[in-house]
Amino acid sequence: MSNRLKGLPLWISWLFATAFYAYQYILRVLPNIMYEPIVKKFSIDAHIFGQFSGVYYTGYALAHIPLGILLDRFGVRKTLPPMIIISVCGLLPILYSDLWLYPVIGRYLTGIGSAAAPLAAFYIIRIGFSESQGPRMLSWFVTFGLLGAIYGGTPTTYFCQKFGYESVLKSTIVFGFFMAFIGFLYLPKEESKKRKYAALQGIWKILKNKKTIIIALSSGLMVGSLEGFPDAWGGIFLTKVYGLDLNLSAHLTSLIFLGMCFGGPCLAFIAEYLKKPIMTVILAGCVMTITFCSILLFTLSTILLNVMFVCVGICCAYQMIAIYKAASYVDPNSATLATAIVNMIIMIFGHILHTSIGAVVAYNGGMQSIWGLQMGISVIPMFCLMGVVVLAYNYKRLRKD
């Protein structure tokens, strides 16, 4: 890149991408907080609600490769603010439409726009920081970004109860437009770069790499602890099955994000100490499976739930290790593209999980049925166990030669 970011422009870009990452996490968990008014307004069942929650991940996943090319071609200033506007516009149909199709399309658009936040961070860190600084800046980016999920859940639930979900949505929309406006004004300019991309050849080469795809698919199966439970189903499960109030339920599910803040360094240390990154991912999957089975099979105290959700969050950081390992199997020149493809596959499983949970809940009595919710949430440990089994079965193959 001929016009590298450095100094104050670099930090402005990094801070802006971090703020957007925190904001998009609030957008991601909104269905978990607002499921009752959404279900009531549009007269939908659990299956349809699961599809609505999951379509976010379809948009998020499919946007990865195009957004990566746009960032590399036009830079942060010309890419990030428009994506924020797209994300925010996805909320408008919930307020101003009575036809269910439009909120679904809006949720898809929110997913597309939200994908720009982590990709912009990878881009900024890659071009602006040294190789030794990169991991540290990425870990701080994830930590600060997850604060949006941690502190977005409980306050948003409180404000919804106090002022109504429509007022909260309007405030969220106004803040998003304001953020985009600030980005247009203050993000540093970068020169457009005219390059020819051999994207199709690179994508096909990565998709043919069996080791990379095995890790991607296994990691996708294990993603329900992060993208299934806290995003949409955790709140209703804890209120209906455990009888907790909405504020406490929002607090407990947010602990998963808190745990993930510390999980990256913790799991990275374990993987480095054992020198077995795949085994670390398998162990994390086992912990998540056992934890969710315990939550489903027993009635646990609030204190124990606090501890368990933090542990789940720590284990959810397996994604960082898995993505890094999957990218190590391809040519170094294709590592960035491989990272985007692996993360895209993982995010697609978010839609599959949400749809599956919703279908199981609907089949077993709907969202008012305790048994139906228990059966629906059981999809998470079942999928996670499948991911663990696939990784364990292919463990020898995945050990780098």
JSON list of N, CA, C and O in Angstrom, two decimals, residues 25-69:
[
{"chain": "A", "resi": 25, "resn": "TYR", "atom": "N", "xyz": [-22.16, -5.63, 18.02]},
{"chain": "A", "resi": 25, "resn": "TYR", "atom": "CA", "xyz": [-22.53, -6.69, 18.96]},
{"chain": "A", "resi": 25, "resn": "TYR", "atom": "C", "xyz": [-23.87, -6.38, 19.63]},
{"chain": "A", "resi": 25, "resn": "TYR", "atom": "O", "xyz": [-24.66, -7.29, 19.92]},
{"chain": "A", "resi": 26, "resn": "ILE", "atom": "N", "xyz": [-24.13, -5.09, 19.87]},
{"chain": "A", "resi": 26, "resn": "ILE", "atom": "CA", "xyz": [-25.44, -4.72, 20.41]},
{"chain": "A", "resi": 26, "resn": "ILE", "atom": "C", "xyz": [-26.53, -5.07, 19.40]},
{"chain": "A", "resi": 26, "resn": "ILE", "atom": "O", "xyz": [-27.58, -5.62, 19.75]},
{"chain": "A", "resi": 27, "resn": "LEU", "atom": "N", "xyz": [-26.28, -4.78, 18.12]},
{"chain": "A", "resi": 27, "resn": "LEU", "atom": "CA", "xyz": [-27.24, -5.14, 17.07]},
{"chain": "A", "resi": 27, "resn": "LEU", "atom": "C", "xyz": [-27.44, -6.65, 17.01]},
{"chain": "A", "resi": 27, "resn": "LEU", "atom": "O", "xyz": [-28.55, -7.13, 16.76]},
{"chain": "A", "resi": 28, "resn": "ARG", "atom": "N", "xyz": [-26.38, -7.39, 17.24]},
{"chain": "A", "resi": 28, "resn": "ARG", "atom": "CA", "xyz": [-26.45, -8.85, 17.14]},
{"chain": "A", "resi": 28, "resn": "ARG", "atom": "C", "xyz": [-27.32, -9.45, 18.23]},
{"chain": "A", "resi": 28, "resn": "ARG", "atom": "O", "xyz": [-28.06, -10.41, 17.99]},
{"chain": "A", "resi": 29, "resn": "VAL", "atom": "N", "xyz": [-27.25, -8.90, 19.44]},
{"chain": "A", "resi": 29, "resn": "VAL", "atom": "CA", "xyz": [-27.98, -9.51, 20.56]},
{"chain": "A", "resi": 29, "resn": "VAL", "atom": "C", "xyz": [-29.38, -8.94, 20.74]},
{"chain": "A", "resi": 29, "resn": "VAL", "atom": "O", "xyz": [-30.11, -9.37, 21.64]},
{"chain": "A", "resi": 30, "resn": "LEU", "atom": "N", "xyz": [-29.80, -8.00, 19.90]},
{"chain": "A", "resi": 30, "resn": "LEU", "atom": "CA", "xyz": [-31.12, -7.40, 20.05]},
{"chain": "A", "resi": 30, "resn": "LEU", "atom": "C", "xyz": [-32.26, -8.43, 20.02]},
{"chain": "A", "resi": 30, "resn": "LEU", "atom": "O", "xyz": [-33.22, -8.30, 20.80]},
{"chain": "A", "resi": 31, "resn": "PRO", "atom": "N", "xyz": [-32.25, -9.46, 19.14]},
{"chain": "A", "resi": 31, "resn": "PRO", "atom": "CA", "xyz": [-33.34, -10.44, 19.17]},
{"chain": "A", "resi": 31, "resn": "PRO", "atom": "C", "xyz": [-33.48, -11.14, 20.52]},
{"chain": "A", "resi": 31, "resn": "PRO", "atom": "O", "xyz": [-34.58, -11.51, 20.93]},
{"chain": "A", "resi": 32, "resn": "ASN", "atom": "N", "xyz": [-32.35, -11.36, 21.20]},
{"chain": "A", "resi": 32, "resn": "ASN", "atom": "CA", "xyz": [-32.38, -11.99, 22.52]},
{"chain": "A", "resi": 32, "resn": "ASN", "atom": "C", "xyz": [-33.14, -11.12, 23.52]},
{"chain": "A", "resi": 32, "resn": "ASN", "atom": "O", "xyz": [-33.81, -11.62, 24.43]},
{"chain": "A", "resi": 33, "resn": "ILE", "atom": "N", "xyz": [-33.06, -9.81, 23.35]},
{"chain": "A", "resi": 33, "resn": "ILE", "atom": "CA", "xyz": [-33.66, -8.87, 24.29]},
{"chain": "A", "resi": 33, "resn": "ILE", "atom": "C", "xyz": [-35.11, -8.55, 23.90]},
{"chain": "A", "resi": 33, "resn": "ILE", "atom": "O", "xyz": [-35.97, -8.37, 24.77]},
{"chain": "A", "resi": 34, "resn": "MET", "atom": "N", "xyz": [-35.38, -8.50, 22.61]},
{"chain": "A", "resi": 34, "resn": "MET", "atom": "CA", "xyz": [-36.68, -8.00, 22.12]},
{"chain": "A", "resi": 34, "resn": "MET", "atom": "C", "xyz": [-37.55, -9.10, 21.51]},
{"chain": "A", "resi": 34, "resn": "MET", "atom": "O", "xyz": [-38.42, -8.81, 20.69]},
{"chain": "A", "resi": 35, "resn": "TYR", "atom": "N", "xyz": [-37.32, -10.35, 21.90]},
{"chain": "A", "resi": 35, "resn": "TYR", "atom": "CA", "xyz": [-38.06, -11.42, 21.24]},
{"chain": "A", "resi": 35, "resn": "TYR", "atom": "C", "xyz": [-39.57, -11.32, 21.48]},
{"chain": "A", "resi": 35, "resn": "TYR", "atom": "O", "xyz": [-40.37, -11.60, 20.58]},
{"chain": "A", "resi": 36, "resn": "GLU", "atom": "N", "xyz": [-39.97, -10.92, 22.69]},
{"chain": "A", "resi": 36, "resn": "GLU", "atom": "CA", "xyz": [-41.41, -10.87, 22.99]},
{"chain": "A", "resi": 36, "resn": "GLU", "atom": "C", "xyz": [-42.15, -9.82, 22.15]},
{"chain": "A", "resi": 36, "resn": "GLU", "atom": "O", "xyz": [-43.17, -10.14, 21.53]},
{"chain": "A", "resi": 37, "resn": "PRO", "atom": "N", "xyz": [-41.67, -8.55, 22.08]},
{"chain": "A", "resi": 37, "resn": "PRO", "atom": "CA", "xyz": [-42.39, -7.59, 21.23]},
{"chain": "A", "resi": 37, "resn": "PRO", "atom": "C", "xyz": [-42.33, -7.94, 19.75]},
{"chain": "A", "resi": 37, "resn": "PRO", "atom": "O", "xyz": [-43.29, -7.69, 19.02]},
{"chain": "A", "resi": 38, "resn": "ILE", "atom": "N", "xyz": [-41.22, -8.54, 19.30]},
{"chain": "A", "resi": 38, "resn": "ILE", "atom": "CA", "xyz": [-41.11, -8.92, 17.89]},
{"chain": "A", "resi": 38, "resn": "ILE", "atom": "C", "xyz": [-42.11, -10.03, 17.57]},
{"chain": "A", "resi": 38, "resn": "ILE", "atom": "O", "xyz": [-42.84, -9.97, 16.57]},
{"chain": "A", "resi": 39, "resn": "VAL", "atom": "N", "xyz": [-42.15, -11.06, 18.42]},
{"chain": "A", "resi": 39, "resn": "VAL", "atom": "CA", "xyz": [-43.08, -12.18, 18.20]},
{"chain": "A", "resi": 39, "resn": "VAL", "atom": "C", "xyz": [-44.53, -11.69, 18.25]},
{"chain": "A", "resi": 39, "resn": "VAL", "atom": "O", "xyz": [-45.37, -12.10, 17.43]},
{"chain": "A", "resi": 40, "resn": "LYS", "atom": "N", "xyz": [-44.80, -10.80, 19.18]},
{"chain": "A", "resi": 40, "resn": "LYS", "atom": "CA", "xyz": [-46.18, -10.31, 19.34]},
{"chain": "A", "resi": 40, "resn": "LYS", "atom": "C", "xyz": [-46.59, -9.44, 18.16]},
{"chain": "A", "resi": 40, "resn": "LYS", "atom": "O", "xyz": [-47.70, -9.57, 17.62]},
{"chain": "A", "resi": 41, "resn": "LYS", "atom": "N", "xyz": [-45.72, -8.53, 17.72]},
{"chain": "A", "resi": 41, "resn": "LYS", "atom": "CA", "xyz": [-46.08, -7.60, 16.66]},
{"chain": "A", "resi": 41, "resn": "LYS", "atom": "C", "xyz": [-46.32, -8.31, 15.33]},
{"chain": "A", "resi": 41, "resn": "LYS", "atom": "O", "xyz": [-47.27, -7.99, 14.60]},
{"chain": "A", "resi": 42, "resn": "PHE", "atom": "N", "xyz": [-45.44, -9.30, 15.02]},
{"chain": "A", "resi": 42, "resn": "PHE", "atom": "CA", "xyz": [-45.52, -9.94, 13.71]},
{"chain": "A", "resi": 42, "resn": "PHE", "atom": "C", "xyz": [-46.20, -11.30, 13.74]},
{"chain": "A", "resi": 42, "resn": "PHE", "atom": "O", "xyz": [-46.29, -11.97, 12.70]},
{"chain": "A", "resi": 43, "resn": "SER", "atom": "N", "xyz": [-46.65, -11.73, 14.93]},
{"chain": "A", "resi": 43, "resn": "SER", "atom": "CA", "xyz": [-47.39, -12.99, 15.07]},
{"chain": "A", "resi": 43, "resn": "SER", "atom": "C", "xyz": [-46.63, -14.16, 14.46]},
{"chain": "A", "resi": 43, "resn": "SER", "atom": "O", "xyz": [-47.12, -14.86, 13.57]},
{"chain": "A", "resi": 44, "resn": "ILE", "atom": "N", "xyz": [-45.41, -14.39, 14.93]},
{"chain": "A", "resi": 44, "resn": "ILE", "atom": "CA", "xyz": [-44.56, -15.46, 14.41]},
{"chain": "A", "resi": 44, "resn": "ILE", "atom": "C", "xyz": [-44.35, -16.50, 15.49]},
{"chain": "A", "resi": 44, "resn": "ILE", "atom": "O", "xyz": [-44.53, -16.23, 16.69]},
{"chain": "A", "resi": 45, "resn": "ASP", "atom": "N", "xyz": [-43.92, -17.70, 15.08]},
{"chain": "A", "resi": 45, "resn": "ASP", "atom": "CA", "xyz": [-43.64, -18.76, 16.04]},
{"chain": "A", "resi": 45, "resn": "ASP", "atom": "C", "xyz": [-42.14, -18.90, 16.24]},
{"chain": "A", "resi": 45, "resn": "ASP", "atom": "O", "xyz": [-41.33, -18.15, 15.67]},
{"chain": "A", "resi": 46, "resn": "ALA", "atom": "N", "xyz": [-41.74, -19.89, 17.04]},
{"chain": "A", "resi": 46, "resn": "ALA", "atom": "CA", "xyz": [-40.33, -20.07, 17.38]},
{"chain": "A", "resi": 46, "resn": "ALA", "atom": "C", "xyz": [-39.48, -20.39, 16.16]},
{"chain": "A", "resi": 46, "resn": "ALA", "atom": "O", "xyz": [-38.34, -19.94, 16.04]},
{"chain": "A", "resi": 47, "resn": "HIS", "atom": "N", "xyz": [-40.04, -21.18, 15.24]},
{"chain": "A", "resi": 47, "resn": "HIS", "atom": "CA", "xyz": [-39.29, -21.56, 14.04]},
{"chain": "A", "resi": 47, "resn": "HIS", "atom": "C", "xyz": [-38.95, -20.33, 13.22]},
{"chain": "A", "resi": 47, "resn": "HIS", "atom": "O", "xyz": [-37.82, -20.14, 12.77]},
{"chain": "A", "resi": 48, "resn": "ILE", "atom": "N", "xyz": [-39.94, -19.48, 12.99]},
{"chain": "A", "resi": 48, "resn": "ILE", "atom": "CA", "xyz": [-39.72, -18.27, 12.20]},
{"chain": "A", "resi": 48, "resn": "ILE", "atom": "C", "xyz": [-38.78, -17.31, 12.92]},
{"chain": "A", "resi": 48, "resn": "ILE", "atom": "O", "xyz": [-37.92, -16.67, 12.29]},
{"chain": "A", "resi": 49, "resn": "PHE", "atom": "N", "xyz": [-38.91, -17.22, 14.25]},
{"chain": "A", "resi": 49, "resn": "PHE", "atom": "CA", "xyz": [-38.01, -16.36, 15.01]},
{"chain": "A", "resi": 49, "resn": "PHE", "atom": "C", "xyz": [-36.57, -16.85, 14.89]},
{"chain": "A", "resi": 49, "resn": "PHE", "atom": "O", "xyz": [-35.64, -16.05, 14.79]},
{"chain": "A", "resi": 50, "resn": "GLY", "atom": "N", "xyz": [-36.37, -18.17, 14.91]},
{"chain": "A", "resi": 50, "resn": "GLY", "atom": "CA", "xyz": [-35.03, -18.73, 14.74]},
{"chain": "A", "resi": 50, "resn": "GLY", "atom": "C", "xyz": [-34.45, -18.39, 13.39]},
{"chain": "A", "resi": 50, "resn": "GLY", "atom": "O", "xyz": [-33.26, -18.07, 13.26]},
{"chain": "A", "resi": 51, "resn": "GLN", "atom": "N", "xyz": [-35.27, -18.43, 12.34]},
{"chain": "A", "resi": 51, "resn": "GLN", "atom": "CA", "xyz": [-34.80, -18.06, 11.01]},
{"chain": "A", "resi": 51, "resn": "GLN", "atom": "C", "xyz": [-34.44, -16.58, 10.95]},
{"chain": "A", "resi": 51, "resn": "GLN", "atom": "O", "xyz": [-33.44, -16.19, 10.33]},
{"chain": "A", "resi": 52, "resn": "PHE", "atom": "N", "xyz": [-35.26, -15.76, 11.61]},
{"chain": "A", "resi": 52, "resn": "PHE", "atom": "CA", "xyz": [-34.97, -14.32, 11.66]},
{"chain": "A", "resi": 52, "resn": "PHE", "atom": "C", "xyz": [-33.63, -14.05, 12.34]},
{"chain": "A", "resi": 52, "resn": "PHE", "atom": "O", "xyz": [-32.83, -13.25, 11.86]},
{"chain": "A", "resi": 53, "resn": "SER", "atom": "N", "xyz": [-33.39, -14.72, 13.46]},
{"chain": "A", "resi": 53, "resn": "SER", "atom": "CA", "xyz": [-32.13, -14.54, 14.18]},
{"chain": "A", "resi": 53, "resn": "SER", "atom": "C", "xyz": [-30.95, -15.05, 13.36]},
{"chain": "A", "resi": 53, "resn": "SER", "atom": "O", "xyz": [-29.88, -14.45, 13.33]},
{"chain": "A", "resi": 54, "resn": "GLY", "atom": "N", "xyz": [-31.17, -16.16, 12.65]},
{"chain": "A", "resi": 54, "resn": "GLY", "atom": "CA", "xyz": [-30.07, -16.79, 11.92]},
{"chain": "A", "resi": 54, "resn": "GLY", "atom": "C", "xyz": [-29.70, -16.11, 10.62]},
{"chain": "A", "resi": 54, "resn": "GLY", "atom": "O", "xyz": [-28.56, -16.21, 10.17]},
{"chain": "A", "resi": 55, "resn": "VAL", "atom": "N", "xyz": [-30.66, -15.41, 9.98]},
{"chain": "A", "resi": 55, "resn": "VAL", "atom": "CA", "xyz": [-30.36, -14.82, 8.68]},
{"chain": "A", "resi": 55, "resn": "VAL", "atom": "C", "xyz": [-29.28, -13.74, 8.80]},
{"chain": "A", "resi": 55, "resn": "VAL", "atom": "O", "xyz": [-28.59, -13.42, 7.83]},
{"chain": "A", "resi": 56, "resn": "TYR", "atom": "N", "xyz": [-29.12, -13.19, 9.99]},
{"chain": "A", "resi": 56, "resn": "TYR", "atom": "CA", "xyz": [-28.02, -12.25, 10.27]},
{"chain": "A", "resi": 56, "resn": "TYR", "atom": "C", "xyz": [-26.68, -12.87, 9.88]},
{"chain": "A", "resi": 56, "resn": "TYR", "atom": "O", "xyz": [-25.84, -12.23, 9.25]},
{"chain": "A", "resi": 57, "resn": "TYR", "atom": "N", "xyz": [-26.50, -14.14, 10.25]},
{"chain": "A", "resi": 57, "resn": "TYR", "atom": "CA", "xyz": [-25.23, -14.79, 10.02]},
{"chain": "A", "resi": 57, "resn": "TYR", "atom": "C", "xyz": [-25.01, -15.14, 8.55]},
{"chain": "A", "resi": 57, "resn": "TYR", "atom": "O", "xyz": [-23.88, -15.23, 8.09]},
{"chain": "A", "resi": 58, "resn": "THR", "atom": "N", "xyz": [-26.10, -15.34, 7.82]},
{"chain": "A", "resi": 58, "resn": "THR", "atom": "CA", "xyz": [-25.96, -15.57, 6.38]},
{"chain": "A", "resi": 58, "resn": "THR", "atom": "C", "xyz": [-25.40, -14.32, 5.71]},
{"chain": "A", "resi": 58, "resn": "THR", "atom": "O", "xyz": [-24.44, -14.39, 4.93]},
{"chain": "A", "resi": 59, "resn": "GLY", "atom": "N", "xyz": [-25.99, -13.16, 6.02]},
{"chain": "A", "resi": 59, "resn": "GLY", "atom": "CA", "xyz": [-25.47, -11.92, 5.47]},
{"chain": "A", "resi": 59, "resn": "GLY", "atom": "C", "xyz": [-24.05, -11.65, 5.94]},
{"chain": "A", "resi": 59, "resn": "GLY", "atom": "O", "xyz": [-23.19, -11.24, 5.15]},
{"chain": "A", "resi": 60, "resn": "TYR", "atom": "N", "xyz": [-23.79, -11.89, 7.21]},
{"chain": "A", "resi": 60, "resn": "TYR", "atom": "CA", "xyz": [-22.47, -11.67, 7.80]},
{"chain": "A", "resi": 60, "resn": "TYR", "atom": "C", "xyz": [-21.42, -12.53, 7.09]},
{"chain": "A", "resi": 60, "resn": "TYR", "atom": "O", "xyz": [-20.34, -12.05, 6.75]},
{"chain": "A", "resi": 61, "resn": "ALA", "atom": "N", "xyz": [-21.76, -13.78, 6.88]},
{"chain": "A", "resi": 61, "resn": "ALA", "atom": "CA", "xyz": [-20.81, -14.71, 6.29]},
{"chain": "A", "resi": 61, "resn": "ALA", "atom": "C", "xyz": [-20.54, -14.40, 4.82]},
{"chain": "A", "resi": 61, "resn": "ALA", "atom": "O", "xyz": [-19.39, -14.34, 4.38]},
{"chain": "A", "resi": 62, "resn": "LEU", "atom": "N", "xyz": [-21.60, -14.19, 4.05]},
{"chain": "A", "resi": 62, "resn": "LEU", "atom": "CA", "xyz": [-21.44, -13.99, 2.62]},
{"chain": "A", "resi": 62, "resn": "LEU", "atom": "C", "xyz": [-20.76, -12.67, 2.28]},
{"chain": "A", "resi": 62, "resn": "LEU", "atom": "O", "xyz": [-20.24, -12.52, 1.17]},
{"chain": "A", "resi": 63, "resn": "ALA", "atom": "N", "xyz": [-20.73, -11.74, 3.22]},
{"chain": "A", "resi": 63, "resn": "ALA", "atom": "CA", "xyz": [-20.11, -10.43, 2.95]},
{"chain": "A", "resi": 63, "resn": "ALA", "atom": "C", "xyz": [-18.60, -10.44, 3.10]},
{"chain": "A", "resi": 63, "resn": "ALA", "atom": "O", "xyz": [-17.93, -9.50, 2.69]},
{"chain": "A", "resi": 64, "resn": "HIS", "atom": "N", "xyz": [-18.04, -11.49, 3.69]},
{"chain": "A", "resi": 64, "resn": "HIS", "atom": "CA", "xyz": [-16.62, -11.48, 4.03]},
{"chain": "A", "resi": 64, "resn": "HIS", "atom": "C", "xyz": [-15.70, -11.20, 2.84]},
{"chain": "A", "resi": 64, "resn": "HIS", "atom": "O", "xyz": [-14.87, -10.29, 2.88]},
{"chain": "A", "resi": 65, "resn": "ILE", "atom": "N", "xyz": [-15.82, -12.01, 1.81]},
{"chain": "A", "resi": 65, "resn": "ILE", "atom": "CA", "xyz": [-14.88, -11.89, 0.69]},
{"chain": "A", "resi": 65, "resn": "ILE", "atom": "C", "xyz": [-15.07, -10.57, -0.06]},
{"chain": "A", "resi": 65, "resn": "ILE", "atom": "O", "xyz": [-14.09, -9.86, -0.31]},
{"chain": "A", "resi": 66, "resn": "PRO", "atom": "N", "xyz": [-16.32, -10.18, -0.42]},
{"chain": "A", "resi": 66, "resn": "PRO", "atom": "CA", "xyz": [-16.48, -8.87, -1.08]},
{"chain": "A", "resi": 66, "resn": "PRO", "atom": "C", "xyz": [-15.97, -7.70, -0.25]},
{"chain": "A", "resi": 66, "resn": "PRO", "atom": "O", "xyz": [-15.34, -6.78, -0.76]},
{"chain": "A", "resi": 67, "resn": "LEU", "atom": "N", "xyz": [-16.23, -7.74, 1.07]},
{"chain": "A", "resi": 67, "resn": "LEU", "atom": "CA", "xyz": [-15.79, -6.64, 1.92]},
{"chain": "A", "resi": 67, "resn": "LEU", "atom": "C", "xyz": [-14.27, -6.60, 2.04]},
{"chain": "A", "resi": 67, "resn": "LEU", "atom": "O", "xyz": [-13.66, -5.52, 2.09]},
{"chain": "A", "resi": 68, "resn": "GLY", "atom": "N", "xyz": [-13.64, -7.77, 2.08]},
{"chain": "A", "resi": 68, "resn": "GLY", "atom": "CA", "xyz": [-12.19, -7.81, 2.10]},
{"chain": "A", "resi": 68, "resn": "GLY", "atom": "C", "xyz": [-11.59, -7.15, 0.87]},
{"chain": "A", "resi": 68, "resn": "GLY", "atom": "O", "xyz": [-10.61, -6.39, 0.95]},
{"chain": "A", "resi": 69, "resn": "ILE", "atom": "N", "xyz": [-12.18, -7.40, -0.28]},
{"chain": "A", "resi": 69, "resn": "ILE", "atom": "CA", "xyz": [-11.71, -6.79, -1.53]},
{"chain": "A", "resi": 69, "resn": "ILE", "atom": "C", "xyz": [-11.96, -5.28, -1.53]},
{"chain": "A", "resi": 69, "resn": "ILE", "atom": "O", "xyz": [-11.10, -4.49, -1.93]}
]
